[in-house]
Amino acid sequence: QLQLVESGGGLVQPGGSLRLSCAASGFTLDYYAIGWFRQAPGKEREGVSCISRSSSSTNYADSVKGRFTISRDNAKNTVYLQMNSLKPEDTAVYYCAAAGQLIGRCVLSKNSYDYWGQGTQVTVSS
């Protein structure tokens, strides 16, 4: 059974930071591109960031560029999303996803990803 489990969400004040984790079981993340997506109530799920198989390239949505950083620790079979300078509009359920077919630079299209976690809630509020 292939599984991704997100953790690290919670309530944070505007300007604060959180680090989300995505742990894989049943498979190794070494050869998968990993994406982070988020979905706010009533809105479409949108791509936030992704990292290529080789970790040689990353991609970020314009709305988070300069504030969020994606990284991978293959030894721990885990990917991370470091979120700094959080804004209320960052409030959403955050999902990680794995794509086994993407070669080279990753893309922020949810249709490209095969396996999904259940999400973790991030709330940015004062």
PDB file of C-alpha atoms in Angstrom, residues 5-10 19-23 36 78-79 81 94 96 119-120:
ATOM      1  CA  VAL A   5       1.144  11.267   5.338  1.00  0.00           C
ATOM      2  CA  GLU A   6       1.391  15.003   5.929  1.00  0.00           C
ATOM      3  CA  SER A   7       2.101  16.556   9.297  1.00  0.00           C
ATOM      4  CA  GLY A   8       3.183  19.852  10.795  1.00  0.00           C
ATOM      5  CA  GLY A   9       0.122  21.952  10.171  1.00  0.00           C
ATOM      6  CA  GLY A  10      -1.466  24.126  12.784  1.00  0.00           C
ATOM      7  CA  ARG A  19       7.388  23.341   8.434  1.00  0.00           C
ATOM      8  CA  LEU A  20       5.239  20.688   6.836  1.00  0.00           C
ATOM      9  CA  SER A  21       6.446  17.123   6.457  1.00  0.00           C
ATOM     10  CA  CYS A  22       5.374  14.444   4.016  1.00  0.00           C
ATOM     11  CA  ALA A  23       6.402  10.933   4.975  1.00  0.00           C
ATOM     12  CA  TRP A  36       2.812  20.379  -2.461  1.00  0.00           C
ATOM     13  CA  THR A  78      10.409  12.530   3.638  1.00  0.00           C
ATOM     14  CA  VAL A  79       9.852  15.831   1.893  1.00  0.00           C
ATOM     15  CA  LEU A  81       7.779  22.487   2.934  1.00  0.00           C
ATOM     16  CA  TYR A  94      -2.008  21.312   2.358  1.00  0.00           C
ATOM     17  CA  CYS A  96       1.689  16.382  -0.731  1.00  0.00           C
ATOM     18  CA  GLY A 119      -3.733  16.736   3.941  1.00  0.00           C
ATOM     19  CA  THR A 120      -2.853  18.845   6.945  1.00  0.00           C
TER      20      THR A 120
END
